[in-house]
Amino acid sequence: MSEQLNEVLAFKKTFTRQEPIPSSGIESATELMLTGKLHRYNTEADEIAETSILEKEFADYIGTTYCAAFNSCGSAIYVALKSVGVQPGDKVLCNAFTLAPVPGAIKNADAQPVFIEITEDYLTDLDDLEKKAKDSGASYFLLSHMRGHIVDMDRVMEICQRYDLTLIEDCAHTMGAKWDGKHTGSFGVVGCFSTQTYKHINSGEGGLLVTDDADVAAKSILYSGSYMLYEKHLARPPLEVFDRYIKVIPNFSLRMSNLVATLIRSQLPELDKQAQRWNKRYQAIEEILRSQPNIYIPVRERKEQYVASSFQFTLRGATTNQMEKFIETCAERGVEIKWFGNFEPKGFTSRHESWQYLSMAGDLPKTANVLDFLCDFRLPLTFTVEDCRLIAKIICQVCNESKFN
Ligand SMILES: *Cc1c(COP(=O)(O)O)cnc(C)c1O
């Protein structure tokens, strides 16, 4: 018994290995390639492109009227900012805990971010949001549901209403997730989703923008680069809405290809089932890690119907040196933890301090403090539930060996 406890556990699988594209997706992609019709506007008179069908299916899935497809979520966020009317120099409120394409989109739109603190539960600090909405006079709030943690959307909507904020949601980590039965991405004026390899649907790259606002939809389609063929879109507003913008909206050429749309269409019907598989893995890890006194895991709100494709926890009682050693030892045993405390931006993690292309006002002491001890790892579906339990046991073992306070 005690011998077994002393055994050093190790994990062998890779954290970046995805499941294959479903065979139906491979078949339809092959079929499409045989026709050569990879461009979304390469259609005969009564033919509807894969990309247009996807837009309709995705809008129906989320419960919005319109959808426009992009080459990435970063592009979709950028276009969303432009389409809701963000002008150069305008202030955009945004939670500081997010991924680099989000500040990148703000920069691309020539806007000025006003970063909001996060809480110890990795959620936007809504008191700080209120304070900064009032102090900055900003008209826009870009809310990034970072790593799938969804803040109290009832209160967000109430704050947006009170301060007349236009809400844009970054749902790169919440495709399939809901707040109180309503899909993320349908709360804001615009919602943006990613189908990049590490998100909930894998088409390599890809972005989907949803909205109920006819003007925002028309502008987004024009920005995406419709070559004035927007009539061919299924999930679009009436043609007269486009008339208002055709000569004033540039073509940024950020379209999705039919090949990408085909891959997404083959995965969309499985999304809710995949979400359950992710959550099963998350909960298996959570159950084990909760018994470790140095590990803090946020308790999720009952209304938060998350899709946990990654796991986050905070290490408590560790010094920075111990933290580094902990990450190193976990890595030696095959558990690749990403650490947001790293000062240098590294493999899909970066912190607000390293976005030096932005001029930022004020510090974010609370956020910095949370990030310093924030551990993060992916949960690819190529891991079994048993794999996940082993990962959790390794983390516990390394914790127990470390002499934390
Ligand atoms: C991946 C990601 C994005 C951007 O998605 P891309 O499709 O890679 O441009 C935006 N926000 C967050 C939080 C992300 O993780």
Short mmCIF file of C-alpha atoms and ligand atoms in Angstrom, two decimals:
data_model
loop_
_atom_site.label_atom_id
_atom_site.label_comp_id
_atom_site.label_asym_id
_atom_site.label_seq_id
_atom_site.Cartn_x
_atom_site.Cartn_y
_atom_site.Cartn_z
CA MET A 1 0.00 0.00 0.00
CA SER A 2 2.60 2.56 1.05
CA GLU A 3 4.85 1.37 -1.76
CA GLN A 4 2.12 2.16 -4.23
CA LEU A 5 1.80 5.64 -2.79
CA ASN A 6 5.50 6.27 -3.28
CA GLU A 7 5.47 5.25 -6.90
CA VAL A 8 6.17 8.25 -9.13
CA LEU A 9 3.27 8.55 -11.54
CA ALA A 10 3.79 9.67 -15.12
CA PHE A 11 1.56 10.50 -18.10
CA LYS A 12 2.51 9.72 -21.68
CA LYS A 13 -0.10 11.21 -24.03
CA THR A 14 0.22 14.58 -25.71
CA PHE A 15 -1.95 17.54 -24.69
CA THR A 16 -2.20 18.87 -28.23
CA ARG A 17 -3.54 15.80 -30.02
CA GLN A 18 -7.06 16.27 -31.40
CA GLU A 19 -9.62 13.71 -32.48
CA PRO A 20 -9.83 13.02 -36.23
CA ILE A 21 -12.32 14.86 -38.44
CA PRO A 22 -15.51 12.72 -38.60
CA SER A 23 -15.59 10.45 -41.64
CA SER A 24 -18.68 12.28 -42.93
CA GLY A 25 -16.56 15.46 -42.95
CA ILE A 26 -13.73 13.77 -44.79
CA GLU A 27 -16.22 12.44 -47.35
CA SER A 28 -17.94 15.76 -47.97
CA ALA A 29 -14.57 17.56 -48.10
CA THR A 30 -13.38 15.07 -50.71
CA GLU A 31 -16.58 15.47 -52.70
CA LEU A 32 -16.19 19.24 -52.59
CA MET A 33 -12.58 19.06 -53.70
CA LEU A 34 -13.59 16.95 -56.69
CA THR A 35 -15.80 19.83 -57.83
CA GLY A 36 -13.06 22.41 -57.28
CA LYS A 37 -15.65 24.78 -55.81
CA LEU A 38 -13.71 25.89 -52.76
CA HIS A 39 -14.60 29.57 -52.95
CA ARG A 40 -17.91 30.46 -51.32
CA TYR A 41 -19.13 32.48 -54.29
CA ASN A 42 -18.21 29.84 -56.87
CA THR A 43 -21.80 28.62 -57.29
CA GLU A 44 -24.29 28.08 -60.13
CA ALA A 45 -27.54 30.03 -60.16
CA ASP A 46 -29.58 27.91 -57.75
CA GLU A 47 -26.68 26.32 -55.91
CA ILE A 48 -26.03 27.18 -52.25
CA ALA A 49 -22.44 27.17 -51.01
CA GLU A 50 -21.34 25.09 -48.00
CA THR A 51 -20.34 28.31 -46.23
CA SER A 52 -23.82 29.81 -46.66
CA ILE A 53 -25.47 26.65 -45.38
CA LEU A 54 -23.13 26.60 -42.40
CA GLU A 55 -23.99 30.22 -41.56
CA LYS A 56 -27.69 29.33 -41.53
CA GLU A 57 -27.13 26.21 -39.44
CA PHE A 58 -24.94 28.03 -36.95
CA ALA A 59 -27.36 30.95 -36.55
CA ASP A 60 -30.13 28.40 -35.91
CA TYR A 61 -27.97 26.57 -33.38
CA ILE A 62 -27.15 29.72 -31.39
CA GLY A 63 -30.62 31.19 -31.83
CA THR A 64 -29.73 34.36 -33.73
CA THR A 65 -31.09 35.70 -37.00
CA TYR A 66 -27.83 36.33 -38.84
CA CYS A 67 -24.39 34.77 -39.17
CA ALA A 68 -21.29 35.62 -41.18
CA ALA A 69 -18.29 33.33 -41.62
CA PHE A 70 -14.66 34.45 -41.33
CA ASN A 71 -11.18 33.03 -41.65
CA SER A 72 -10.65 33.30 -37.87
CA CYS A 73 -12.31 34.43 -34.68
CA GLY A 74 -9.74 37.21 -34.37
CA SER A 75 -10.94 38.54 -37.74
CA ALA A 76 -14.56 38.19 -36.63
CA ILE A 77 -13.91 40.21 -33.45
CA TYR A 78 -12.11 42.91 -35.40
CA VAL A 79 -14.98 43.14 -37.89
CA ALA A 80 -17.52 43.06 -35.03
CA LEU A 81 -15.84 46.10 -33.45
CA LYS A 82 -15.88 47.95 -36.79
CA SER A 83 -19.48 46.94 -37.52
CA VAL A 84 -20.91 48.15 -34.21
CA GLY A 85 -19.29 51.50 -34.94
CA VAL A 86 -15.98 51.58 -33.04
CA GLN A 87 -13.96 54.52 -34.38
CA PRO A 88 -10.19 55.08 -34.07
CA GLY A 89 -9.41 56.20 -30.52
CA ASP A 90 -12.70 54.94 -29.07
CA LYS A 91 -12.47 53.24 -25.71
CA VAL A 92 -13.33 49.55 -25.47
CA LEU A 93 -13.78 47.93 -22.06
CA CYS A 94 -12.36 44.41 -21.98
CA ASN A 95 -11.48 41.86 -19.31
CA ALA A 96 -7.70 41.67 -18.93
CA PHE A 97 -7.59 37.87 -18.73
CA THR A 98 -7.92 36.87 -22.37
CA LEU A 99 -5.93 35.61 -25.31
CA ALA A 100 -3.67 37.73 -27.55
CA PRO A 101 -6.08 37.90 -30.58
CA VAL A 102 -8.49 39.94 -28.43
CA PRO A 103 -6.16 42.88 -27.67
CA GLY A 104 -4.97 42.30 -31.25
CA ALA A 105 -8.47 42.94 -32.60
CA ILE A 106 -8.79 46.10 -30.50
CA LYS A 107 -5.45 47.30 -31.87
CA ASN A 108 -6.53 46.40 -35.41
CA ALA A 109 -9.61 48.59 -34.97
CA ASP A 110 -7.31 51.39 -33.71
CA ALA A 111 -9.30 51.51 -30.49
CA GLN A 112 -8.14 52.10 -26.94
CA PRO A 113 -8.64 49.23 -24.49
CA VAL A 114 -9.74 49.86 -20.92
CA PHE A 115 -8.86 46.63 -19.17
CA ILE A 116 -11.07 45.29 -16.40
CA GLU A 117 -9.78 43.28 -13.47
CA ILE A 118 -10.70 39.64 -12.94
CA THR A 119 -11.75 37.95 -9.71
CA GLU A 120 -10.09 34.95 -8.08
CA ASP A 121 -12.66 32.86 -9.98
CA TYR A 122 -11.15 34.06 -13.32
CA LEU A 123 -14.28 36.06 -14.09
CA THR A 124 -14.63 39.70 -15.09
CA ASP A 125 -14.82 41.79 -11.92
CA LEU A 126 -18.22 43.39 -12.42
CA ASP A 127 -17.62 46.04 -9.74
CA ASP A 128 -14.52 47.13 -11.63
CA LEU A 129 -16.51 47.04 -14.88
CA GLU A 130 -19.10 49.39 -13.41
CA LYS A 131 -16.48 51.72 -12.05
CA LYS A 132 -14.53 51.86 -15.30
CA ALA A 133 -17.69 52.16 -17.42
CA LYS A 134 -18.57 55.22 -15.38
CA ASP A 135 -15.04 56.72 -15.24
CA SER A 136 -14.03 56.06 -18.86
CA GLY A 137 -17.29 56.94 -20.56
CA ALA A 138 -16.64 54.01 -22.94
CA SER A 139 -19.53 52.89 -25.15
CA TYR A 140 -18.30 49.36 -25.88
CA PHE A 141 -17.63 46.26 -23.83
CA LEU A 142 -15.77 43.34 -25.40
CA LEU A 143 -16.37 40.45 -23.02
CA SER A 144 -14.07 37.49 -23.52
CA HIS A 145 -15.43 34.30 -21.94
CA MET A 146 -11.84 33.28 -21.32
CA ARG A 147 -11.20 29.55 -20.91
CA GLY A 148 -14.95 29.03 -20.87
CA HIS A 149 -15.63 30.75 -17.53
CA ILE A 150 -18.92 32.62 -17.84
CA VAL A 151 -19.55 35.60 -15.59
CA ASP A 152 -23.04 36.44 -14.27
CA MET A 153 -24.67 37.49 -17.56
CA ASP A 154 -27.79 38.81 -15.82
CA ARG A 155 -25.67 41.41 -14.10
CA VAL A 156 -23.60 42.08 -17.23
CA MET A 157 -26.77 42.89 -19.19
CA GLU A 158 -28.00 45.14 -16.42
CA ILE A 159 -24.68 47.06 -16.35
CA CYS A 160 -24.65 47.35 -20.15
CA GLN A 161 -28.13 48.79 -20.08
CA ARG A 162 -27.36 51.24 -17.28
CA TYR A 163 -24.21 52.61 -18.94
CA ASP A 164 -25.46 52.24 -22.51
CA LEU A 165 -22.67 49.82 -23.42
CA THR A 166 -22.70 47.88 -26.69
CA LEU A 167 -21.74 44.33 -25.78
CA ILE A 168 -19.54 42.18 -28.03
CA GLU A 169 -18.88 38.62 -26.86
CA ASP A 170 -15.75 36.62 -27.59
CA CYS A 171 -17.00 33.03 -27.41
CA ALA A 172 -13.85 31.30 -28.63
CA HIS A 173 -14.00 29.04 -25.54
CA THR A 174 -17.76 28.86 -25.07
CA MET A 175 -19.15 27.39 -28.27
CA GLY A 176 -22.02 25.22 -27.04
CA ALA A 177 -22.05 26.83 -23.57
CA LYS A 178 -24.99 28.68 -22.06
CA TRP A 179 -25.90 31.02 -19.25
CA ASP A 180 -29.28 30.15 -17.76
CA GLY A 181 -30.31 28.21 -20.87
CA LYS A 182 -29.26 30.90 -23.36
CA HIS A 183 -26.23 30.48 -25.64
CA THR A 184 -23.25 32.73 -25.08
CA GLY A 185 -22.89 34.92 -28.13
CA SER A 186 -26.61 35.70 -28.11
CA PHE A 187 -26.44 38.15 -25.17
CA GLY A 188 -24.36 40.79 -26.93
CA VAL A 189 -25.14 42.74 -30.08
CA VAL A 190 -22.51 40.47 -31.64
CA GLY A 191 -20.99 37.13 -30.67
CA CYS A 192 -17.80 35.71 -32.19
CA PHE A 193 -16.75 32.05 -32.27
CA SER A 194 -13.61 30.21 -33.29
CA THR A 195 -13.20 26.89 -35.08
CA GLN A 196 -9.43 26.93 -34.77
CA THR A 197 -7.90 23.53 -33.98
CA TYR A 198 -7.85 23.97 -30.17
CA LYS A 199 -11.46 25.10 -29.79
CA HIS A 200 -14.72 23.13 -29.68
CA ILE A 201 -14.94 22.49 -33.41
CA ASN A 202 -11.77 21.92 -35.40
CA SER A 203 -11.41 23.23 -38.94
CA GLY A 204 -7.81 24.37 -38.55
CA GLU A 205 -8.83 28.01 -38.71
CA GLY A 206 -12.23 29.67 -38.85
CA GLY A 207 -14.50 32.26 -37.25
CA LEU A 208 -18.26 32.72 -37.02
CA LEU A 209 -19.99 36.00 -36.18
CA VAL A 210 -23.62 35.99 -35.04
CA THR A 211 -26.01 38.89 -34.52
CA ASP A 212 -29.69 39.88 -34.53
CA ASP A 213 -28.86 43.36 -35.77
CA ALA A 214 -29.52 43.71 -39.50
CA ASP A 215 -27.13 46.65 -39.95
CA VAL A 216 -24.29 44.93 -38.10
CA ALA A 217 -24.90 41.78 -40.16
CA ALA A 218 -24.81 43.64 -43.47
CA LYS A 219 -21.67 45.55 -42.52
CA SER A 220 -19.94 42.37 -41.31
CA ILE A 221 -20.69 40.56 -44.55
CA LEU A 222 -19.37 43.49 -46.58
CA TYR A 223 -16.22 43.74 -44.46
CA SER A 224 -15.65 39.98 -44.80
CA GLY A 225 -15.25 40.58 -48.54
CA SER A 226 -18.43 39.68 -50.39
CA TYR A 227 -17.41 41.04 -53.82
CA MET A 228 -20.97 42.35 -53.93
CA LEU A 229 -22.28 38.77 -54.02
CA TYR A 230 -23.89 39.06 -50.59
CA GLU A 231 -27.21 38.15 -52.15
CA LYS A 232 -25.96 34.54 -52.13
CA HIS A 233 -25.86 34.45 -48.32
CA LEU A 234 -28.67 32.59 -46.55
CA ALA A 235 -28.36 34.03 -43.04
CA ARG A 236 -28.32 37.64 -44.22
CA PRO A 237 -30.57 40.68 -43.77
CA PRO A 238 -32.81 41.97 -46.61
CA LEU A 239 -30.94 43.42 -49.61
CA GLU A 240 -32.04 46.99 -48.92
CA VAL A 241 -30.00 46.99 -45.71
CA PHE A 242 -26.85 46.42 -47.76
CA ASP A 243 -27.72 49.39 -49.98
CA ARG A 244 -26.91 51.70 -47.07
CA TYR A 245 -23.33 50.45 -46.86
CA ILE A 246 -22.09 49.07 -50.19
CA LYS A 247 -20.05 52.14 -51.04
CA VAL A 248 -18.71 52.95 -47.60
CA ILE A 249 -17.59 49.58 -46.25
CA PRO A 250 -14.22 48.28 -47.51
CA ASN A 251 -13.58 44.64 -48.47
CA PHE A 252 -11.09 43.24 -45.92
CA SER A 253 -11.06 39.79 -47.57
CA LEU A 254 -11.45 37.72 -44.41
CA ARG A 255 -13.79 35.06 -45.84
CA MET A 256 -14.11 31.43 -44.88
CA SER A 257 -13.55 28.83 -47.60
CA ASN A 258 -16.09 26.14 -48.43
CA LEU A 259 -13.59 23.48 -47.45
CA VAL A 260 -13.41 24.86 -43.91
CA ALA A 261 -17.22 25.19 -43.79
CA THR A 262 -17.59 21.54 -44.78
CA LEU A 263 -15.38 20.42 -41.90
CA ILE A 264 -17.36 22.56 -39.45
CA ARG A 265 -20.71 21.29 -40.74
CA SER A 266 -19.66 17.70 -40.08
CA GLN A 267 -18.90 18.52 -36.43
CA LEU A 268 -21.73 20.88 -35.48
CA PRO A 269 -24.36 18.13 -34.98
CA GLU A 270 -22.01 16.44 -32.47
CA LEU A 271 -21.15 19.57 -30.51
CA ASP A 272 -23.54 19.05 -27.58
CA LYS A 273 -22.45 15.46 -27.19
CA GLN A 274 -18.79 16.50 -27.29
CA ALA A 275 -19.53 19.09 -24.59
CA GLN A 276 -20.73 16.34 -22.27
CA ARG A 277 -17.58 14.32 -22.93
CA TRP A 278 -15.43 17.36 -22.06
CA ASN A 279 -17.35 18.01 -18.88
CA LYS A 280 -17.05 14.39 -17.77
CA ARG A 281 -13.28 14.73 -18.05
CA TYR A 282 -13.28 18.08 -16.26
CA GLN A 283 -15.38 16.73 -13.41
CA ALA A 284 -13.18 13.65 -12.99
CA ILE A 285 -10.17 15.93 -12.49
CA GLU A 286 -12.07 18.36 -10.31
CA GLU A 287 -13.17 15.60 -7.95
CA ILE A 288 -9.57 14.57 -7.28
CA LEU A 289 -8.00 18.03 -7.17
CA ARG A 290 -10.55 19.38 -4.71
CA SER A 291 -9.04 17.15 -2.04
CA GLN A 292 -5.66 18.92 -2.37
CA PRO A 293 -5.56 21.77 0.19
CA ASN A 294 -3.15 23.93 -1.87
CA ILE A 295 -5.33 23.83 -4.95
CA TYR A 296 -8.15 26.31 -5.45
CA ILE A 297 -10.82 25.62 -8.09
CA PRO A 298 -13.66 28.08 -8.59
CA VAL A 299 -17.15 26.80 -7.82
CA ARG A 300 -19.27 27.42 -10.89
CA GLU A 301 -22.65 29.13 -10.70
CA ARG A 302 -25.68 26.94 -11.18
CA LYS A 303 -26.72 29.02 -14.20
CA GLU A 304 -23.36 28.47 -15.91
CA GLN A 305 -23.67 25.62 -18.41
CA TYR A 306 -20.02 25.44 -19.31
CA VAL A 307 -18.11 23.37 -21.82
CA ALA A 308 -14.81 22.58 -20.12
CA SER A 309 -12.31 21.89 -22.88
CA SER A 310 -9.52 22.99 -20.53
CA PHE A 311 -8.84 23.03 -16.80
CA GLN A 312 -7.72 25.92 -14.59
CA PHE A 313 -6.70 26.01 -10.96
CA THR A 314 -4.84 28.32 -8.62
CA LEU A 315 -1.94 27.10 -6.54
CA ARG A 316 -2.13 28.55 -3.04
CA GLY A 317 0.69 28.93 -0.56
CA ALA A 318 3.48 28.67 -3.13
CA THR A 319 6.30 31.14 -3.70
CA THR A 320 7.20 32.08 -7.29
CA ASN A 321 10.22 29.76 -7.16
CA GLN A 322 8.10 26.91 -5.87
CA MET A 323 5.59 27.65 -8.57
CA GLU A 324 8.25 27.34 -11.27
CA LYS A 325 9.50 24.11 -9.76
CA PHE A 326 5.96 22.74 -9.58
CA ILE A 327 5.35 23.42 -13.30
CA GLU A 328 8.73 21.88 -14.14
CA THR A 329 8.13 18.70 -12.12
CA CYS A 330 4.64 18.25 -13.58
CA ALA A 331 6.17 18.60 -17.08
CA GLU A 332 8.83 16.00 -16.27
CA ARG A 333 6.00 13.61 -15.42
CA GLY A 334 4.17 14.33 -18.66
CA VAL A 335 1.64 16.89 -17.40
CA GLU A 336 2.04 20.04 -19.48
CA ILE A 337 0.68 22.88 -17.40
CA LYS A 338 0.62 26.35 -18.83
CA TRP A 339 1.42 29.01 -16.32
CA PHE A 340 0.00 32.50 -16.69
CA GLY A 341 2.54 33.75 -14.16
CA ASN A 342 5.26 33.45 -16.74
CA PHE A 343 6.50 36.91 -17.50
CA GLU A 344 7.39 36.03 -21.08
CA PRO A 345 4.47 35.23 -23.41
CA LYS A 346 4.73 31.53 -24.15
CA GLY A 347 2.75 28.94 -26.14
CA PHE A 348 -0.81 30.34 -26.19
CA THR A 349 -0.51 32.20 -22.89
CA SER A 350 0.30 35.85 -22.56
CA ARG A 351 -0.48 38.51 -20.01
CA HIS A 352 -1.62 42.07 -20.36
CA GLU A 353 1.85 43.40 -19.40
CA SER A 354 3.29 41.98 -22.61
CA TRP A 355 0.85 43.69 -24.99
CA GLN A 356 3.18 46.66 -25.33
CA TYR A 357 1.68 47.77 -28.65
CA LEU A 358 -1.24 49.08 -26.59
CA SER A 359 -0.98 52.12 -24.39
CA MET A 360 -2.59 51.00 -21.17
CA ALA A 361 -3.71 53.22 -18.39
CA GLY A 362 -3.32 52.03 -14.81
CA ASP A 363 -2.24 48.70 -13.35
CA LEU A 364 -4.27 45.62 -12.74
CA PRO A 365 -2.93 44.42 -9.38
CA LYS A 366 -5.78 42.01 -8.74
CA THR A 367 -5.49 40.35 -12.15
CA ALA A 368 -1.69 40.16 -11.89
CA ASN A 369 -2.06 38.46 -8.53
CA VAL A 370 -4.46 35.85 -9.91
CA LEU A 371 -2.37 35.18 -13.02
CA ASP A 372 0.79 34.71 -10.94
CA PHE A 373 -0.56 31.44 -9.58
CA LEU A 374 -2.90 30.38 -12.35
CA CYS A 375 -2.32 26.94 -13.87
CA ASP A 376 -4.01 25.88 -17.07
CA PHE A 377 -4.06 22.79 -19.24
CA ARG A 378 -6.02 21.44 -22.18
CA LEU A 379 -8.39 18.51 -22.06
CA PRO A 380 -8.34 17.07 -25.57
CA LEU A 381 -10.98 14.41 -26.19
CA THR A 382 -8.19 12.01 -27.14
CA PHE A 383 -7.76 11.69 -23.33
CA THR A 384 -9.98 9.12 -21.63
CA VAL A 385 -11.65 9.84 -18.28
CA GLU A 386 -9.08 7.47 -16.76
CA ASP A 387 -6.26 9.53 -18.36
CA CYS A 388 -7.76 12.59 -16.71
CA ARG A 389 -7.78 10.90 -13.30
CA LEU A 390 -4.10 10.05 -13.74
CA ILE A 391 -3.31 13.67 -14.63
CA ALA A 392 -5.08 14.83 -11.47
CA LYS A 393 -3.24 12.27 -9.33
CA ILE A 394 0.10 13.43 -10.73
CA ILE A 395 -0.73 17.04 -9.91
CA CYS A 396 -1.70 16.00 -6.36
CA GLN A 397 1.48 13.97 -5.99
CA VAL A 398 3.70 16.87 -7.09
CA CYS A 399 1.78 19.16 -4.73
CA ASN A 400 2.31 16.77 -1.85
CA GLU A 401 6.04 16.56 -2.54
CA SER A 402 6.39 20.35 -2.71
CA LYS A 403 6.71 22.05 0.63
CA PHE A 404 4.04 24.68 0.15
CA ASN A 405 2.71 26.68 3.07
C1 LIG B 1 -8.51 31.37 -29.82
C2 LIG B 1 -9.09 32.56 -29.19
C3 LIG B 1 -9.48 33.66 -29.94
C4 LIG B 1 -9.23 33.83 -31.40
O1 LIG B 1 -9.50 32.76 -32.18
P1 LIG B 1 -8.73 32.55 -33.59
O2 LIG B 1 -9.74 31.79 -34.36
O3 LIG B 1 -7.48 31.79 -33.28
O4 LIG B 1 -8.47 33.89 -34.16
C5 LIG B 1 -10.09 34.70 -29.29
N1 LIG B 1 -10.30 34.67 -27.96
C6 LIG B 1 -9.89 33.66 -27.20
C7 LIG B 1 -10.16 33.70 -25.73
C8 LIG B 1 -9.27 32.57 -27.78
O5 LIG B 1 -8.85 31.55 -27.02
#
